[in-house]
XYZ file of C-alpha atoms in Angstrom:
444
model
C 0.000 0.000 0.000
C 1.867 3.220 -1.122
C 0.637 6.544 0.744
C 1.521 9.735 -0.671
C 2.805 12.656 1.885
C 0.576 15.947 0.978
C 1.538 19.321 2.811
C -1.517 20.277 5.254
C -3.557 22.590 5.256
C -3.248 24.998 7.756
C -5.084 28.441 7.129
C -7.421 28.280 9.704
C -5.225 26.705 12.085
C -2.959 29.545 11.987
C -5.610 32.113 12.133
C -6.783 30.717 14.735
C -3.379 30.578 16.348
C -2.653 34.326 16.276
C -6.366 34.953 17.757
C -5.221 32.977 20.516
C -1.993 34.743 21.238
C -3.896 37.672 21.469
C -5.907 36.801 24.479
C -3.594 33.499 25.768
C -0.463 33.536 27.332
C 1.643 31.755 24.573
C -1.024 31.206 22.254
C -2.146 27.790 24.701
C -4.818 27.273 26.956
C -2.468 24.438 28.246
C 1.561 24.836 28.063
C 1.119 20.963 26.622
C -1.348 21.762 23.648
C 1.647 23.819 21.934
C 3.397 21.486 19.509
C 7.037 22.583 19.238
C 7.692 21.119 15.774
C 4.150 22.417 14.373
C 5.323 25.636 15.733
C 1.548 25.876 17.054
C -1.361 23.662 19.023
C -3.148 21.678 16.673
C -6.983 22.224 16.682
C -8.690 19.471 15.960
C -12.973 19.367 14.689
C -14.234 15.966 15.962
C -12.709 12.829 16.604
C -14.089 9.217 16.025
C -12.615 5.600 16.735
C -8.600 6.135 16.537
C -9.134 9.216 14.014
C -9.116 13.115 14.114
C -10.141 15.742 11.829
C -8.816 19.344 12.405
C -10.109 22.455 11.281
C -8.519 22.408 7.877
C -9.962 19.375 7.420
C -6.925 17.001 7.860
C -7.533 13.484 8.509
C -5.291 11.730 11.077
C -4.598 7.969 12.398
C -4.033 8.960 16.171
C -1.264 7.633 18.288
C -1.739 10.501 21.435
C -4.877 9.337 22.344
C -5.362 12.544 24.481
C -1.770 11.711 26.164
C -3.097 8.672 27.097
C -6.660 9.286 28.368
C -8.663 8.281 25.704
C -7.631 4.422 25.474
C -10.919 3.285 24.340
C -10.605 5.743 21.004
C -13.147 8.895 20.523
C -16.548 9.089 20.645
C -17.160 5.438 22.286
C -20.855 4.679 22.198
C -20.756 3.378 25.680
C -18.953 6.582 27.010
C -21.466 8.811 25.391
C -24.399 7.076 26.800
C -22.631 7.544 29.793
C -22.443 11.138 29.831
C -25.711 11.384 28.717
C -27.027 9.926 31.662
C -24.837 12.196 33.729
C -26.941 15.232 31.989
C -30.234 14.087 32.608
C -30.107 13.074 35.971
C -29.297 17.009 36.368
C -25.544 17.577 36.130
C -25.188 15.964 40.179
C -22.036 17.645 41.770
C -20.483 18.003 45.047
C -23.037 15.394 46.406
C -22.558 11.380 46.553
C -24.727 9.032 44.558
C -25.201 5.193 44.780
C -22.693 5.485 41.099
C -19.958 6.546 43.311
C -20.045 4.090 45.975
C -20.671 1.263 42.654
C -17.773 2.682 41.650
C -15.549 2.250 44.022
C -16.433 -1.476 44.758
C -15.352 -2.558 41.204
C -12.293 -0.667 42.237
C -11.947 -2.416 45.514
C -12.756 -5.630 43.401
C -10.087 -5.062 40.303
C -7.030 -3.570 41.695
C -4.590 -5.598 43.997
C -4.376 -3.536 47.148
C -7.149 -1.206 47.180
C -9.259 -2.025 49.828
C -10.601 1.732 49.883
C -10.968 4.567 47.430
C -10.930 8.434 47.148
C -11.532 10.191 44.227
C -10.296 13.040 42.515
C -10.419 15.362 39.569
C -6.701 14.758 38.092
C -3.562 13.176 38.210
C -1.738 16.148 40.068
C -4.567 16.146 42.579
C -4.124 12.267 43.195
C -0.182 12.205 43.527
C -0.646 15.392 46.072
C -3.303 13.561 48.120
C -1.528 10.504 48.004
C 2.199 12.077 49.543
C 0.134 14.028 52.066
C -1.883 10.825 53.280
C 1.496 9.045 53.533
C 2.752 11.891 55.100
C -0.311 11.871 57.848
C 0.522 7.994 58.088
C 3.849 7.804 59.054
C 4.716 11.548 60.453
C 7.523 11.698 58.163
C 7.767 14.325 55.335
C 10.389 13.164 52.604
C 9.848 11.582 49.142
C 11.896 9.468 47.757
C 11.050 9.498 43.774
C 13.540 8.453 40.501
C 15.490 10.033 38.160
C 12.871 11.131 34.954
C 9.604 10.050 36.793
C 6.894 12.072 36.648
C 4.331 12.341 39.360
C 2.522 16.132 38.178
C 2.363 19.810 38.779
C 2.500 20.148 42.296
C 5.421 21.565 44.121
C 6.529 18.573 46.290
C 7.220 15.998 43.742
C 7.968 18.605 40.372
C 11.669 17.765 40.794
C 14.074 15.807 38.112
C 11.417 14.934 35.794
C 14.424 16.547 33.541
C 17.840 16.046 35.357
C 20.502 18.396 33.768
C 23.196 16.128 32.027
C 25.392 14.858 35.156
C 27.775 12.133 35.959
C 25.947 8.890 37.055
C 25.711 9.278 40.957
C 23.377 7.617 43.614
C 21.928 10.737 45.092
C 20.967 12.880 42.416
C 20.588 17.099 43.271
C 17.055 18.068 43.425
C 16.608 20.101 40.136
C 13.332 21.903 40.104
C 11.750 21.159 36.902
C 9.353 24.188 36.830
C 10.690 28.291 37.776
C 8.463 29.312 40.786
C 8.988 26.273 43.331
C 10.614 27.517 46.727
C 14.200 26.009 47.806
C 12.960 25.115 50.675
C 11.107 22.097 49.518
C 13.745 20.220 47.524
C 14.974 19.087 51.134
C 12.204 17.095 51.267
C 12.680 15.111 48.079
C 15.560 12.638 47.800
C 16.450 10.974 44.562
C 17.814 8.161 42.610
C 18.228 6.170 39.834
C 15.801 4.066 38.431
C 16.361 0.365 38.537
C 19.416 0.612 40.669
C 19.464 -1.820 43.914
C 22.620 -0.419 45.185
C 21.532 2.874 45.440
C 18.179 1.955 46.390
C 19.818 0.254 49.162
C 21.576 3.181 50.110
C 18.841 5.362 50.086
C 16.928 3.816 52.331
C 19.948 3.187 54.625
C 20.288 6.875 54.456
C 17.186 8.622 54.617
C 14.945 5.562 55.745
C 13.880 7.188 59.016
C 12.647 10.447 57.528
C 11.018 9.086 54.363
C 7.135 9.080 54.311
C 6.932 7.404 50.738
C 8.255 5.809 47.717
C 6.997 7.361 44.780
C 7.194 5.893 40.940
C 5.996 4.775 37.965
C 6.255 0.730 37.384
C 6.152 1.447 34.220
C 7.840 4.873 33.338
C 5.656 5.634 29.801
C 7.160 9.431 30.723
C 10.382 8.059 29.542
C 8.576 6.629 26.539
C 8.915 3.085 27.549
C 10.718 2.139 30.989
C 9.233 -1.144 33.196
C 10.659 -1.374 36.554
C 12.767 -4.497 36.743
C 10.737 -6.990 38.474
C 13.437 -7.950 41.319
C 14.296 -5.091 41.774
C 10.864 -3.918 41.991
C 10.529 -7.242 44.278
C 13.600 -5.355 46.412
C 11.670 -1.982 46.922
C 8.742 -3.448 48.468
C 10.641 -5.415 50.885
C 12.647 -2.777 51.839
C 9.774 -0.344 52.682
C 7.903 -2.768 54.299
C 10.650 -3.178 56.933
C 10.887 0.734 57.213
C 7.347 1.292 57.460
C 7.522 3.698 54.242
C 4.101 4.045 52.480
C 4.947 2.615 48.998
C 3.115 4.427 46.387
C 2.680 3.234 42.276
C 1.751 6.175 40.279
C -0.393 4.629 37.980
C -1.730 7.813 36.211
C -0.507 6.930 33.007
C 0.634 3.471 33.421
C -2.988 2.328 34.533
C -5.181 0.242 32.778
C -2.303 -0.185 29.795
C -1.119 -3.820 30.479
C -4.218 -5.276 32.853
C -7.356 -4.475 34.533
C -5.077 -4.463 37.457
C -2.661 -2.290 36.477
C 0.777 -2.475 37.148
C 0.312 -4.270 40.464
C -1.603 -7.014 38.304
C 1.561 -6.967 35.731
C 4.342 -7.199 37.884
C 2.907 -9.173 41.394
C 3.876 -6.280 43.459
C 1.208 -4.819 45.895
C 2.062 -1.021 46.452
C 0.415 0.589 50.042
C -1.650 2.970 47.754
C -1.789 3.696 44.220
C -2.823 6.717 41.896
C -5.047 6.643 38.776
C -6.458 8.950 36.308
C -6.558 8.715 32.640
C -7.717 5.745 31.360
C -9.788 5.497 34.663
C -12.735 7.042 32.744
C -11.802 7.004 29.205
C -11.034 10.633 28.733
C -13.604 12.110 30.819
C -11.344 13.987 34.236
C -11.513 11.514 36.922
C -8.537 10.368 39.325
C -8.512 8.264 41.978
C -6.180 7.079 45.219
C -6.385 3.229 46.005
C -4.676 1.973 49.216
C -4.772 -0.639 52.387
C -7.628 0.614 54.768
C -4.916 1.152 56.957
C -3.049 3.520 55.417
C -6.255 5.446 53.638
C -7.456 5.874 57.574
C -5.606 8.906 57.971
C -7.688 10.409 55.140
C -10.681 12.758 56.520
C -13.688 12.667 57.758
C -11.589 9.515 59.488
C -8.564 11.102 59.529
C -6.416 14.089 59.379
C -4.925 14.192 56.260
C -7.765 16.516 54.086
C -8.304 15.501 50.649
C -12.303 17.031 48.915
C -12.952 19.556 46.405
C -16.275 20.891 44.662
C -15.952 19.049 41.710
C -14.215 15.388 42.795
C -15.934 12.477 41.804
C -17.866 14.778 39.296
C -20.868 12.257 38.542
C -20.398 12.392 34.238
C -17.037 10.806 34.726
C -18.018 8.296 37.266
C -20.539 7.078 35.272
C -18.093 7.087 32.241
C -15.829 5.457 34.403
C -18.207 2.539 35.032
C -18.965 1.934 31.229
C -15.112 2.116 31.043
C -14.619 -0.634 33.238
C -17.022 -2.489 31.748
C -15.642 -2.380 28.053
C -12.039 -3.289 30.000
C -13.698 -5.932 31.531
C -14.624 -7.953 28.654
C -13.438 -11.395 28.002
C -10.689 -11.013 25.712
C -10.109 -6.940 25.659
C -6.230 -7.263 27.125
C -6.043 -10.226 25.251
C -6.487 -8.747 21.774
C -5.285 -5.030 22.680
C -1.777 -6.548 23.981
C -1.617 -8.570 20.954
C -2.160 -5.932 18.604
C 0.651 -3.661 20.254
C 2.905 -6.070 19.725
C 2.245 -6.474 15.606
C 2.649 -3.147 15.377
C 5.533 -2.316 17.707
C 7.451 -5.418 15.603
C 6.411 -4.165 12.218
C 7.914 -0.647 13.638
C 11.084 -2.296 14.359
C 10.870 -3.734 10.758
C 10.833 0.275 9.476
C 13.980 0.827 11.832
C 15.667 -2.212 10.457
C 14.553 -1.818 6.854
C 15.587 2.172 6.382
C 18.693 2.051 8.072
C 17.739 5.097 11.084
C 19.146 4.164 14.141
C 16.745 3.354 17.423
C 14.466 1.137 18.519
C 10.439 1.127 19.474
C 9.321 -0.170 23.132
C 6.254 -0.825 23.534
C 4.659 -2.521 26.534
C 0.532 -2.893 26.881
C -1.041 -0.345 24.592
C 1.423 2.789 24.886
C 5.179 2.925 23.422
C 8.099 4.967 22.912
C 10.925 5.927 20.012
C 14.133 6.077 21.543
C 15.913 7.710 18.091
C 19.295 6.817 18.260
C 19.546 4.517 20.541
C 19.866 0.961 19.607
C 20.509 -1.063 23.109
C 17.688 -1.241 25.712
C 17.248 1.484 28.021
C 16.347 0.879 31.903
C 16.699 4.566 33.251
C 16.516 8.346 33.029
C 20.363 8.691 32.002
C 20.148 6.330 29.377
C 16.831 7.837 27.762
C 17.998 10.916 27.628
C 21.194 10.032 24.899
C 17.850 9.986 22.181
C 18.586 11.952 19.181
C 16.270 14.413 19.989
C 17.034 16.280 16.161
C 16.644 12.418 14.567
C 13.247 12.644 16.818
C 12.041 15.971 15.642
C 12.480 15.238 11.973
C 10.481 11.903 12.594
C 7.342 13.960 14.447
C 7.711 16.540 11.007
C 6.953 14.362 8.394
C 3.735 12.059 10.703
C 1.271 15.216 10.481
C 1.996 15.099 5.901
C 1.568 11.416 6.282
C -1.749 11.596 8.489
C -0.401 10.466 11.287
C -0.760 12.323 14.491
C 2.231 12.169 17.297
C 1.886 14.945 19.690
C 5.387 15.730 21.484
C 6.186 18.276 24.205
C 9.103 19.190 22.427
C 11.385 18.778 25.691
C 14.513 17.249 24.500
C 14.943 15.501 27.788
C 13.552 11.834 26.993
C 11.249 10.353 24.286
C 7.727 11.265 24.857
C 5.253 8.672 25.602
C 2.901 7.629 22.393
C 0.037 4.427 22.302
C -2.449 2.531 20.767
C -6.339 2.294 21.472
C -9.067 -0.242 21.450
C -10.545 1.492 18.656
C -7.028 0.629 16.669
C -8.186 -2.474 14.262
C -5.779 -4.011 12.219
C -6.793 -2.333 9.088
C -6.182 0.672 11.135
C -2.523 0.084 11.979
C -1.291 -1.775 8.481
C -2.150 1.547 7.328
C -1.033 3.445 9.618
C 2.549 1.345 9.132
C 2.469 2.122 5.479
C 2.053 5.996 6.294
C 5.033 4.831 8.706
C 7.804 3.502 5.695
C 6.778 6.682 3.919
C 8.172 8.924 7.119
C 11.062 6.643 7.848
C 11.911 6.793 4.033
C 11.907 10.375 4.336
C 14.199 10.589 7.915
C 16.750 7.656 6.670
């Protein structure tokens, strides 16, 4: 199948782009939204199954899916009922309903560990809650996170997402990763490398006594593609078990990707609580914490630690959240959606291989990254970051021609983070793998 590149149109995405800059610091609603290699967001018209349509009229395969969110592909029938429902039972907020507390059973009942539940509205929200309920817990107030994870916006954990090239060492400096964070707090964050026992080891030899958490990602999709290793993983919970530190899998992104139980599910590992947004309610804004009734007791009204808000458990997305889990839940969905990432992630490879560009594609579950100039497998932060980020660039200028639609933050730090949906058929992806050998033809 031979695809021909056409240059996009792009008049009214560009007229719409200097209205925005007008009235928009940046020209974004959302630092995220603005596409470094575009030069400009894109704006897209509808979306449907694993395609979007911009305002110029564009046609795209999609391999964002909303950075992840939308793992059941646009406009899902099941979804949209959902939110239907939502509407005409009068737009319910700030108020429990018999959907919440449904809700959180099949929670209590899917995920390893999570014997109770609090919702939220986001990601950032979740990871906060879930450092200040470990925090309330143990009456300790340092983090210990890794090198390139990513845990959101707030202040206490927005360190080292993007370490400053350095000499491998096992306590790494506590690099802010946004201007406007005080000094004071990057006291209270210790890290390391990723996948390193030794200075795991020494870590909690170290700092053991004043650490309230662990925070990571199992499986760090912020890096594009980065599992834990599994005894090492095996190593961490042991060793905060016997120093009573609350041990805390950010599932934000990772969730949902490899197993209806999420990473604890994939790996065997039980974390003390875990965070979840996302795929959680198939694009609609819903987080949650998960954790051992023990450790969620020192959540209010039981507790101290505070963790409500107007809008939390806003009743649209639980009920989108339900029909989520009940599309995830069918007999067979991880079966086939695991099997198709793996065609395609292989027939990537094969482009890699058969053009001559220098990488590699890692895909685990449904999301995957392109580590561009790298050929050996990568297990941390320092590794990641020796991607060709020009090689990368030039790849992510020649998808949007090719109607293919990889958003990137444009960071230069580590690949970003791309996947695959339920709404991805076959047809869907030989295609999109033709529009592929055209890009790679064009990059080698």
């Amino acid at each position: 199948m031979t695809i021909t590149p056409a240059l996009i149109a792009e008049a009214q995405s560009v007229a719409l782009f200097n209205r925005a800059k007008a009235v928009t610091t940046g020209g974004v609603t959302a630092a995220g939204r603005f596409n470094p290699v575009l030069g400009r967001p894109y704006y897209f018209e509808r979306g449907d199954g694993c395609r979007l349509w911009d305002i110029d009229g564009n046609e795209y395969i999609d391999f964002s899916s909303s950075n992840g969110a939308s793992m059941l592909g646009f406009n899902h029938p099941a979804i949209n009922e959902a939110a239907q429902k939502a509407i005409e039972l009068g737009t319910i907020t700030t108020q429990e309903t018999e959907y919440h507390i449904e809700l959180a059973e099949r929670l209590t009942r899917i995920l390893p560990g999570a014997e109770r539940v609090r919702f939220s509205n986001t990601g950032t929200e979740a990871t906060m809650a879930a450092v200040r309920i470990a925090r309330a817990h143990t009456g300790r107030e340092k983090i210990l996170k890794f090198d390139g994870h990513f845990h959101g916006m707030h202040d206490y954990v927005l360190f080292n997402a993007h370490t400053p090239e350095r000499v491998y060492e096992h306590f790494v400096p506590s690099f802010p990763d946004s201007a406007g964070i005080p000094k004071a707090l990057k006291d209270l964050v210790v890290t390391i490398p990723f996948n390193d026992a030794e200075a795991l080891e020494d870590a909690i030899d170290v700092y053991g006594h004043e650490i309230a958490a662990v925070i990571l990602e199992p499986i760090s999709y912020n890096l594009g593609t980065i599992p834990a290793n599994r005894e090492w993983l095996r190593l961490l919970r042991r060793l905060t078990e016997d120093a009573g530190i609350v041990l805390i899998f950010d599932e934000v992104l990772a969730g949902f990707r490899t197993a209806l139980g999420g990473s604890a599910e994939y790996f065997g590992v039980t974390p003390d609580l875990s965070t979840w947004a996302k795929a959680l309610a198939a694009g609609w804004p819903l987080a949650a914490i998960t954790g051992s009734a023990e450790v969620m007791s020192s959540l209010n009204p039981v507790g101290g630690a505070v963790v409500s808000g107007t809008y939390t458990g806003h009743l649209a997305a639980v009920l989108a959240s339900l029909a989520a889990l009940d599309v995830m839940s069918a007999p067979g969905f991880y079966t086939d959606l695991n099997a198709k990432g793996e065609k395609f992630y292989a027939g990537v490879q094969d482009l890699f291989a058969k053009h001559g560009v220098p990488g590699h594609i890692r895909g685990i579950g449904a999301r995957f990254g392109l580590y561009f100039g790298i050929n050996d497998e990568v297990t941390d932060y320092r590794q990641a970051r020796k991607f060709d980020a020009d090689l990368n660039n030039w790849f992510l200028s020649q998808t949007a021609p090719n109607g293919l639609h990889f958003h990137d933050f444009g960071t230069k730090a580590a690949p970003m983070h791309y996947g695959i949906t339920a709404a991805h058929t076959d047809e869907d992806l030989a295609e999109a793998l033709a529009r592929l050998d055209n890009v790679f033809a064009a990059i080698s």
